[in-house]
Short mmCIF file of C-alpha atoms and ligand atoms in Angstrom, two decimals:
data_model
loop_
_atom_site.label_atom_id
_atom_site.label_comp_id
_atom_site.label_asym_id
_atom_site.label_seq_id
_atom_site.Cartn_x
_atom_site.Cartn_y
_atom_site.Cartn_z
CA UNK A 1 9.42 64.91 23.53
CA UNK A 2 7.95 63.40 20.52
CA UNK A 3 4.09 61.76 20.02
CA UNK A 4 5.35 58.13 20.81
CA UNK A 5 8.04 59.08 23.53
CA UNK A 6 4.92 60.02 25.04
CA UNK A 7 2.71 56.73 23.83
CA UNK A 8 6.14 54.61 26.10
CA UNK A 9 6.54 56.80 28.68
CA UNK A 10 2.66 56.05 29.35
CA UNK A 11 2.50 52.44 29.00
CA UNK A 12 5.57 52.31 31.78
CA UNK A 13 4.11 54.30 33.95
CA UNK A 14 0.99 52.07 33.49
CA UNK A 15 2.66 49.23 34.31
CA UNK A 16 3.00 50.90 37.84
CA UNK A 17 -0.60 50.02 38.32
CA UNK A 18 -2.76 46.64 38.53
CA UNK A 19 -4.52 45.56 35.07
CA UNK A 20 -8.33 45.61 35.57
CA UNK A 21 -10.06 41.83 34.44
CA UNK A 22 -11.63 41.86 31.06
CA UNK A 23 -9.24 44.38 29.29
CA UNK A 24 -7.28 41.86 26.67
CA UNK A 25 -5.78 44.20 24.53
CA UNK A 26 -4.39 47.57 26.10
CA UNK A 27 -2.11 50.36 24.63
CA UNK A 28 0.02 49.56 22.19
CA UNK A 29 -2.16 47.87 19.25
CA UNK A 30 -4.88 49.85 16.89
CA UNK A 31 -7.63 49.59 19.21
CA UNK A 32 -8.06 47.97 22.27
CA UNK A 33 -10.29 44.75 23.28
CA UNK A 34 -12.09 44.33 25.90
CA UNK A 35 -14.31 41.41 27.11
CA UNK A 36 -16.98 42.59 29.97
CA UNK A 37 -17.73 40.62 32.49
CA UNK A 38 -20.95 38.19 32.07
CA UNK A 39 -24.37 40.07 33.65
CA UNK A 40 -22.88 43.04 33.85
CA UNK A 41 -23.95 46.25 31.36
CA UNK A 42 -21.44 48.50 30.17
CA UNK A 43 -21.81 52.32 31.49
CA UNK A 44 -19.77 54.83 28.84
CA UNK A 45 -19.32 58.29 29.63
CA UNK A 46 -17.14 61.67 28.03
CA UNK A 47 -15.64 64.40 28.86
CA UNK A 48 -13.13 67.06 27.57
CA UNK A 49 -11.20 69.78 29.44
CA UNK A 50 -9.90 72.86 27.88
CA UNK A 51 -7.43 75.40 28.72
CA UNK A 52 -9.11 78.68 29.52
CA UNK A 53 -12.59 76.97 29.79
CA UNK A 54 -12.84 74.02 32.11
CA UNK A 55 -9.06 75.38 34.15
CA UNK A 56 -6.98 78.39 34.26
CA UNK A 57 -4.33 78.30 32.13
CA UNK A 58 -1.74 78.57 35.34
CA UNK A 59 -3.01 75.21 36.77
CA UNK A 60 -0.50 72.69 37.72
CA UNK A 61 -0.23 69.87 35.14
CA UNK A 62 -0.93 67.52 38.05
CA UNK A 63 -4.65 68.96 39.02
CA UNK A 64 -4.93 69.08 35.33
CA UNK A 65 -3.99 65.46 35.03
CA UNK A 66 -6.18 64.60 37.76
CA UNK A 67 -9.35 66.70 36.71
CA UNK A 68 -9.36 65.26 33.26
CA UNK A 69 -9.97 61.55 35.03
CA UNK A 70 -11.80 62.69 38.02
CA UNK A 71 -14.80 64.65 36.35
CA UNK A 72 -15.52 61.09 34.04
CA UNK A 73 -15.20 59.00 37.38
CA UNK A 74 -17.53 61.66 38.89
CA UNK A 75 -20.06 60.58 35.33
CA UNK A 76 -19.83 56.95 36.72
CA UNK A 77 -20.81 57.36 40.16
CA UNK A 78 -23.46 59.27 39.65
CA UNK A 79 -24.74 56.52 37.49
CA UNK A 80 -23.85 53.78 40.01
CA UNK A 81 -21.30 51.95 37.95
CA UNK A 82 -18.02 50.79 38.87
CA UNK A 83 -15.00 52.15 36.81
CA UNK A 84 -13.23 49.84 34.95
CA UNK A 85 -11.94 51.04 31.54
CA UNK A 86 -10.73 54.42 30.12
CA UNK A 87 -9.53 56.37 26.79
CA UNK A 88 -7.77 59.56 26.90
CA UNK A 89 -7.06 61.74 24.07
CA UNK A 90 -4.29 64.71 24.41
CA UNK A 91 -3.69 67.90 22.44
CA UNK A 92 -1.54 70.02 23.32
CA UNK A 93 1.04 72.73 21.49
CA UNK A 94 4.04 70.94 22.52
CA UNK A 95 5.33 68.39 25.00
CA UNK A 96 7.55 68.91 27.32
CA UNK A 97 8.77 66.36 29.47
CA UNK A 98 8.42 67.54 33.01
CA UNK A 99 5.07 69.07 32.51
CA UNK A 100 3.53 65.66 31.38
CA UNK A 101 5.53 63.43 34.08
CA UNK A 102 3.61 65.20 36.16
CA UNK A 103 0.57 65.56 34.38
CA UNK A 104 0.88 61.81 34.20
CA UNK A 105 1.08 61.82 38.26
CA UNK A 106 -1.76 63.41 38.38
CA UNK A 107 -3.88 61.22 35.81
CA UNK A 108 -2.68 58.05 37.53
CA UNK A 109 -3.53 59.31 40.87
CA UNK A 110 -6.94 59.51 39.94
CA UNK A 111 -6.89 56.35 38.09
CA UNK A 112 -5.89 54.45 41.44
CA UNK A 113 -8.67 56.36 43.02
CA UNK A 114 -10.91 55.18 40.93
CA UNK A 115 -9.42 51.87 40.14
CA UNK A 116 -9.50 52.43 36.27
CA UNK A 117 -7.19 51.27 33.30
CA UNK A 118 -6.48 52.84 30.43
CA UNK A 119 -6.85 50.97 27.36
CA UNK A 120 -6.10 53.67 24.60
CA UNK A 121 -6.49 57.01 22.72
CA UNK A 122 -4.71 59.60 21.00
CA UNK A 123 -2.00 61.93 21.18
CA UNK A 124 -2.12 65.10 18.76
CA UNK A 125 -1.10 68.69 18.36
CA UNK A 126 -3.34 71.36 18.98
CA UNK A 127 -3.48 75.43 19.68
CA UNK A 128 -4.46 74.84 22.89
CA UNK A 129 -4.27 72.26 25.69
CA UNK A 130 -7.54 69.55 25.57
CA UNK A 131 -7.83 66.52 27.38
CA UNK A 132 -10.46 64.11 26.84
CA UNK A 133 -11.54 60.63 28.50
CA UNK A 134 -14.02 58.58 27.28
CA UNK A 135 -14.95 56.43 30.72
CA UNK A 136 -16.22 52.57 30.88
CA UNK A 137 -18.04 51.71 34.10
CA UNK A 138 -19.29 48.52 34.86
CA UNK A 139 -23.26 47.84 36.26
CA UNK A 140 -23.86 44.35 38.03
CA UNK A 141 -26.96 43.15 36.20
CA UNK A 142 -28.31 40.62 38.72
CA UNK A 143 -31.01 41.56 41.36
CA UNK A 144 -28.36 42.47 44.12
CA UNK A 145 -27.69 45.20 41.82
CA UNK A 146 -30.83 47.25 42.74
CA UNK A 147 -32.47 48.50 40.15
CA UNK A 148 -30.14 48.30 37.57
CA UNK A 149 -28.28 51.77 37.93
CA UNK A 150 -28.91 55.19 39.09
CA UNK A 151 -30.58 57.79 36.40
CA UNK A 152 -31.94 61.14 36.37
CA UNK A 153 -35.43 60.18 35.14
CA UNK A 154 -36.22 57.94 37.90
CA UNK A 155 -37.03 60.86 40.33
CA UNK A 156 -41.02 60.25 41.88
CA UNK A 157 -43.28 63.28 43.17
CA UNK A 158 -43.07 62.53 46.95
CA UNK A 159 -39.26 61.84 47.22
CA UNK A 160 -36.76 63.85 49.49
CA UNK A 161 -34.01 65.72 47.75
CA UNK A 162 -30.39 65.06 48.68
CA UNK A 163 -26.95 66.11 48.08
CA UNK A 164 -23.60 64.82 49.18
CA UNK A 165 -20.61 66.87 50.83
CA UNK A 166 -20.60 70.69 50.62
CA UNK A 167 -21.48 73.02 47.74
CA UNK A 168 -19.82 76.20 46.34
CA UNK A 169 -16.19 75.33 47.74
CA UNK A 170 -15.27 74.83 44.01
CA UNK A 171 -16.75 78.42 42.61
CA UNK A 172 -15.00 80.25 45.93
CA UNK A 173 -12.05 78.79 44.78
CA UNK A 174 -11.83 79.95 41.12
CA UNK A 175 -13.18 83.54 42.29
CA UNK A 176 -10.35 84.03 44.17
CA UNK A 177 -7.43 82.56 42.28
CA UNK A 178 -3.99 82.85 43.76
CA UNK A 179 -5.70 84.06 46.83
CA UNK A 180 -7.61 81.18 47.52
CA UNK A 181 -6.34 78.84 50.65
CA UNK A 182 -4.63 75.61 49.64
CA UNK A 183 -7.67 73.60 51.00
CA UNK A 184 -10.16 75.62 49.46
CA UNK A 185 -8.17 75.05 45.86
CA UNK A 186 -8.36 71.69 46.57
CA UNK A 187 -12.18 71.60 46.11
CA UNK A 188 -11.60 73.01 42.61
CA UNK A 189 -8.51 71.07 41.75
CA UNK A 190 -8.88 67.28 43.29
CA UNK A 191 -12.57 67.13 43.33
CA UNK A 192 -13.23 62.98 44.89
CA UNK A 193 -15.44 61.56 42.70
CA UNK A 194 -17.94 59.94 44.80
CA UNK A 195 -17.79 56.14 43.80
CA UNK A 196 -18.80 54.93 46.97
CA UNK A 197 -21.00 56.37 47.82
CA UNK A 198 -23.04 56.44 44.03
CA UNK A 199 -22.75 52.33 44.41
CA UNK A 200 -23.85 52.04 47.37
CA UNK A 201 -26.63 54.36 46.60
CA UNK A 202 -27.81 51.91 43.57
CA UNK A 203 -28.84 49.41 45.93
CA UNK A 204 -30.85 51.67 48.10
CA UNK A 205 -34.28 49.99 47.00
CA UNK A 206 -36.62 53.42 46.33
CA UNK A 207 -33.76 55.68 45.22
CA UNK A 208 -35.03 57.48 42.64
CA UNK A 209 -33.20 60.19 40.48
CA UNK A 210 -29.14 60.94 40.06
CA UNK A 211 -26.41 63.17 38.78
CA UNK A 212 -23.82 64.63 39.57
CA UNK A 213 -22.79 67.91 40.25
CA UNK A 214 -20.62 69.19 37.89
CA UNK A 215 -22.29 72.49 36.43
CA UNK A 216 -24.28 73.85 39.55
CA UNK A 217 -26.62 72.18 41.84
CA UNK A 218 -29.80 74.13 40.49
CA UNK A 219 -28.76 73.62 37.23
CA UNK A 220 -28.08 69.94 37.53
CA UNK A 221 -31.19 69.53 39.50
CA UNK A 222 -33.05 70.55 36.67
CA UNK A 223 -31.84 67.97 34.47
CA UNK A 224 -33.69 65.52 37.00
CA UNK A 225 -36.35 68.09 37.24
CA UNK A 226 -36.83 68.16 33.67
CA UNK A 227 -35.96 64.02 32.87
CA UNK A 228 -38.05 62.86 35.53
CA UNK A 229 -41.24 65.49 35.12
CA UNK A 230 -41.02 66.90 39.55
CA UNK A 231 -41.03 70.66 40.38
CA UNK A 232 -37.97 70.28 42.95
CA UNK A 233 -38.72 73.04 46.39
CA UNK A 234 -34.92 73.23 48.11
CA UNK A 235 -34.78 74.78 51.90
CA UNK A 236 -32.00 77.68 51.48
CA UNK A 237 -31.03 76.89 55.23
CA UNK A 238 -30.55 73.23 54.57
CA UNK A 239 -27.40 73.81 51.46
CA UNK A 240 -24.74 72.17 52.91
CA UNK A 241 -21.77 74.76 52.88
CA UNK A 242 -18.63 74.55 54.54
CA UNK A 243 -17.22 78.01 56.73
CA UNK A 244 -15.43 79.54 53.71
CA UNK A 245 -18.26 79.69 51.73
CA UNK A 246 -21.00 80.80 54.27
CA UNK A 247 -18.70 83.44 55.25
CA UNK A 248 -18.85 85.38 51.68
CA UNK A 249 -22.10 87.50 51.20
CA UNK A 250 -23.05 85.34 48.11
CA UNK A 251 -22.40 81.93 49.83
CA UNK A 252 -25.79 80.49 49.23
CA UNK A 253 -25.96 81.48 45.36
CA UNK A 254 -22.37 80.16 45.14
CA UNK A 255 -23.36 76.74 46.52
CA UNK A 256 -26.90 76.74 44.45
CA UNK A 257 -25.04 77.98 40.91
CA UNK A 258 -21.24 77.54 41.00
CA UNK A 259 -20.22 74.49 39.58
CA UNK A 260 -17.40 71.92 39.64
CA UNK A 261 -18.17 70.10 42.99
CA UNK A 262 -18.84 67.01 41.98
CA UNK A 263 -21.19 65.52 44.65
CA UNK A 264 -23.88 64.03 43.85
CA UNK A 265 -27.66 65.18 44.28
CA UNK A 266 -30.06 62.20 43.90
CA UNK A 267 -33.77 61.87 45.10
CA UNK A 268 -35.09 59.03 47.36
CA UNK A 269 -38.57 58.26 48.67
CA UNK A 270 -38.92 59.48 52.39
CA UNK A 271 -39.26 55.52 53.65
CA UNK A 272 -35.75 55.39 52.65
CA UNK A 273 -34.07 57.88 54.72
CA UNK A 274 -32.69 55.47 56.60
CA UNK A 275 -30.69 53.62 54.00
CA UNK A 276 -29.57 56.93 52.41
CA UNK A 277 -28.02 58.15 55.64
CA UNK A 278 -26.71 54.53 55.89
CA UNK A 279 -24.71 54.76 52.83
CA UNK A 280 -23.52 57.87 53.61
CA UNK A 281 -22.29 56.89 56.94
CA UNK A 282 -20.49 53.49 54.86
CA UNK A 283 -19.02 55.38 52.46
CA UNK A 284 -17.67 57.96 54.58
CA UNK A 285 -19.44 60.91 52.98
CA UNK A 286 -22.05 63.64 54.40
CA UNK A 287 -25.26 63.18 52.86
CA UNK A 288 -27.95 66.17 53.34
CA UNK A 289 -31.74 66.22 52.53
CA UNK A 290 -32.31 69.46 51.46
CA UNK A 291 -35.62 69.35 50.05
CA UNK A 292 -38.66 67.67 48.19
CA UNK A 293 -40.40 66.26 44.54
CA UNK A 294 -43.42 67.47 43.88
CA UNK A 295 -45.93 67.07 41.49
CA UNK A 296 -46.68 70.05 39.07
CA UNK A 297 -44.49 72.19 36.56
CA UNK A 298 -40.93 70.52 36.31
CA UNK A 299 -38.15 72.79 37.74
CA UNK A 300 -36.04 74.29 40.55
CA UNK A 301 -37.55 76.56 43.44
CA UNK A 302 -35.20 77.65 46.47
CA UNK A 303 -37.28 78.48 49.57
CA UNK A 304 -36.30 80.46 52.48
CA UNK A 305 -37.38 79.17 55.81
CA UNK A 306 -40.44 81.67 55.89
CA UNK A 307 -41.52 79.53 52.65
CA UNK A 308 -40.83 82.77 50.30
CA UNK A 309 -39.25 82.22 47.21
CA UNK A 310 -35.39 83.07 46.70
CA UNK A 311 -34.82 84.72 43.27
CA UNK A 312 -32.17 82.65 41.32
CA UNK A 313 -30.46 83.54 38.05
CA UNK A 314 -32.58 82.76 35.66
CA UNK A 315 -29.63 81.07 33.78
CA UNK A 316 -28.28 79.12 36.69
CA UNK A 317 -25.45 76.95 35.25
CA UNK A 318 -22.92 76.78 32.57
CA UNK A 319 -23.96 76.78 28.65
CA UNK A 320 -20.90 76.26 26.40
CA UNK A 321 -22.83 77.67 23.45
CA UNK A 322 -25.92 79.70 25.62
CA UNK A 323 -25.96 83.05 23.49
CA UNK A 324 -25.06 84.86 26.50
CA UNK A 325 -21.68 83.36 27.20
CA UNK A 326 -18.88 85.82 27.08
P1 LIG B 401 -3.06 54.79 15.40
O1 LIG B 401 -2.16 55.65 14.57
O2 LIG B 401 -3.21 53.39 14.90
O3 LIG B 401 -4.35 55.44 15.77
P2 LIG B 401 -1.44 55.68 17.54
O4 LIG B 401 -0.06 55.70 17.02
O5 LIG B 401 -2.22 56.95 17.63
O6 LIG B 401 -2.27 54.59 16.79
O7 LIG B 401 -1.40 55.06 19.02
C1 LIG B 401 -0.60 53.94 19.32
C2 LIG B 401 -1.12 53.30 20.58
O8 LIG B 401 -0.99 54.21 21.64
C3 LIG B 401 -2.62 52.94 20.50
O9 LIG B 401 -2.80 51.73 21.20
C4 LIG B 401 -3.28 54.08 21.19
O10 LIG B 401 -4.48 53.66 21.78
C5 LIG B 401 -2.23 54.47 22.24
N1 LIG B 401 -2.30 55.89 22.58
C6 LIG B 401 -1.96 56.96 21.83
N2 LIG B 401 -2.16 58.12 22.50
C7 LIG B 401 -2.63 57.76 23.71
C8 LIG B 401 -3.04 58.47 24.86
N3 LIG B 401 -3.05 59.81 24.89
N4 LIG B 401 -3.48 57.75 25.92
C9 LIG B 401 -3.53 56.43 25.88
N5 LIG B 401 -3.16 55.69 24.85
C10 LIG B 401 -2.72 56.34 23.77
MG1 LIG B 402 -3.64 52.28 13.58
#
């Protein structure tokens, strides 16, 4: 299968799927065009996935497919926005027909989810497989919008922590490989992004700091730590784990450090605990308050319920260049 047998085998499979409004110019000319919406702000996001690094090498070209969109549309709800326009550039050593069909199933799976169009990109050779989206998202600019998008520095001293779903399903599932059960893999392999429930979310009046959780909640936690100047206190009873993962003697550190769940842990003031458990409820996703902002030195403290703190690696998180990485 050649570079543009693969360009037309895309655009029909495209045409499988509804057009968002605003895209004038898909696939098929230089570059695309695109006219947003009036009073709305454009929210762009990337991100790649390698072979080796962000999935073994024996994962099915669908969950590849899939990942590749999900993790972006994971970017824009943790932002608030609503999806509305991709890229997608592929390298890979060769192409071969079946894999990408169903690579392709994959991709567009996610693109339903997510209600997404793909406008463009680029199709190369490379050593190794690499997939990479660049993600539009789309943030209503009027005063029903909230305020105007959720971001990391916009946690306050005083505000409850939350998180969505359950944590450290993801990291059980890549310890254990081909022994992992098929709905355990599924938490590494189809993560949801959580769309819903990030929208819904931007219009809770004092929310205050977002992101998603794609590298470890302490880790990601410390990006709002760090962008919106709180020390962060979690209760270690309150993590939100399912069975599989309380049931291994590391569950907790799994949940607090392993990465690629992609919920979302956001902030909110404590008058707003209604309208967080609200939007959970709406959106059809468990929403947990698992701790507090404070004032004082930013960062990440896990308490046990005595109030004791729970030693953490002190490099909780994934580095792609941290001079420790082997
Ligand atoms: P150019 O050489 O002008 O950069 P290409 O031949 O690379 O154009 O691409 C032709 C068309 O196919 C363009 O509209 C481009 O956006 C689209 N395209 C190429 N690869 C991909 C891909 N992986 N995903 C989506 N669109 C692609
Ligand atoms: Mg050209």
């Amino acid at each position: 299968m050649g570079e543009f047998d693969f360009i037309g085998r895309l655009q029909q499979r495209l045409a499988e799927q509804p057009f968002n409004a605003g895209i004038d110019v898909g696939i098929g000319d230089d570059a695309a065009i695109l006219s947003p919406p009036p009073d709305h702000r454009l929210v762009v996001t990337a991100d790649t996935l390698n072979a080796g690094v962000h999935f073994p090498h024996c994962t099915a070209p669908y969950d590849i497919g899939y990942k590749t969109l999900a993790v972006n549309l994971s970017d824009l709800a943790a932002m608030g926005a609503e999806p509305w326009a991709c890229t997608l550039t592929v390298g890979l050593p060769s192409l071969d027909p079946a894999w990408m069909e169903s690579w392709l199933d994959g991709f567009l799976a996610a693109a339903q989810l997510g209600g997404i169009t793909l406008i463009g990109g680029d199709t190369t050779r490379a050593p190794f497989a690499t997939f990479g989206v660049t993600a539009m998202g789309l943030l209503p600019s009027d005063a029903a919008a909230g305020n105007g998008g959720l971001r990391r520095a916009n946690a306050l001293a005083g505000d409850d922590v939350w998180v969505s779903g359950e944590l450290g399903g993801a990291a059980l599932a890549l310890r254990l490989g081909e022994a992992a059960p098929a709905d355990l893999r599924l938490r590494l392999d189809r993560p949801i992004p959580r769309l819903a429930l990030g929208s819904a979310l931007r219009l809770v009046p004092d929310i205050g700091g977002c992101c998603d959780v794609s590298d470890g909640l302490l880790a990601d936690l410390g990006h709002i730590a760090m962008a919106s100047g709180v020390r962060i206190e979690l209760d270690a009873d309150r993590i939100p784990m399912g069975m599989d993962v309380r049931s291994v003697s590391d569950g907790l550190m799994l949940a607090l450090t392993g990465g690629d769940d992609y919920e979302l842990a956001f902030t909110a003031a404590a008058s707003a605990r209604e309208q967080v458990l609200a939007a959970g409820e709406e959106t059809g996703v468990a929403v947990t308050r698992i701790g507090r902002a404070l004032g004082g030195e930013p960062g990440v403290h896990v308490l046990d319920p005595m109030g004791r703190e729970v030693p953490v690696p002190p490099r909780a998180g994934w580095d792609h260049f941290a001079a420790t990485a082997d």
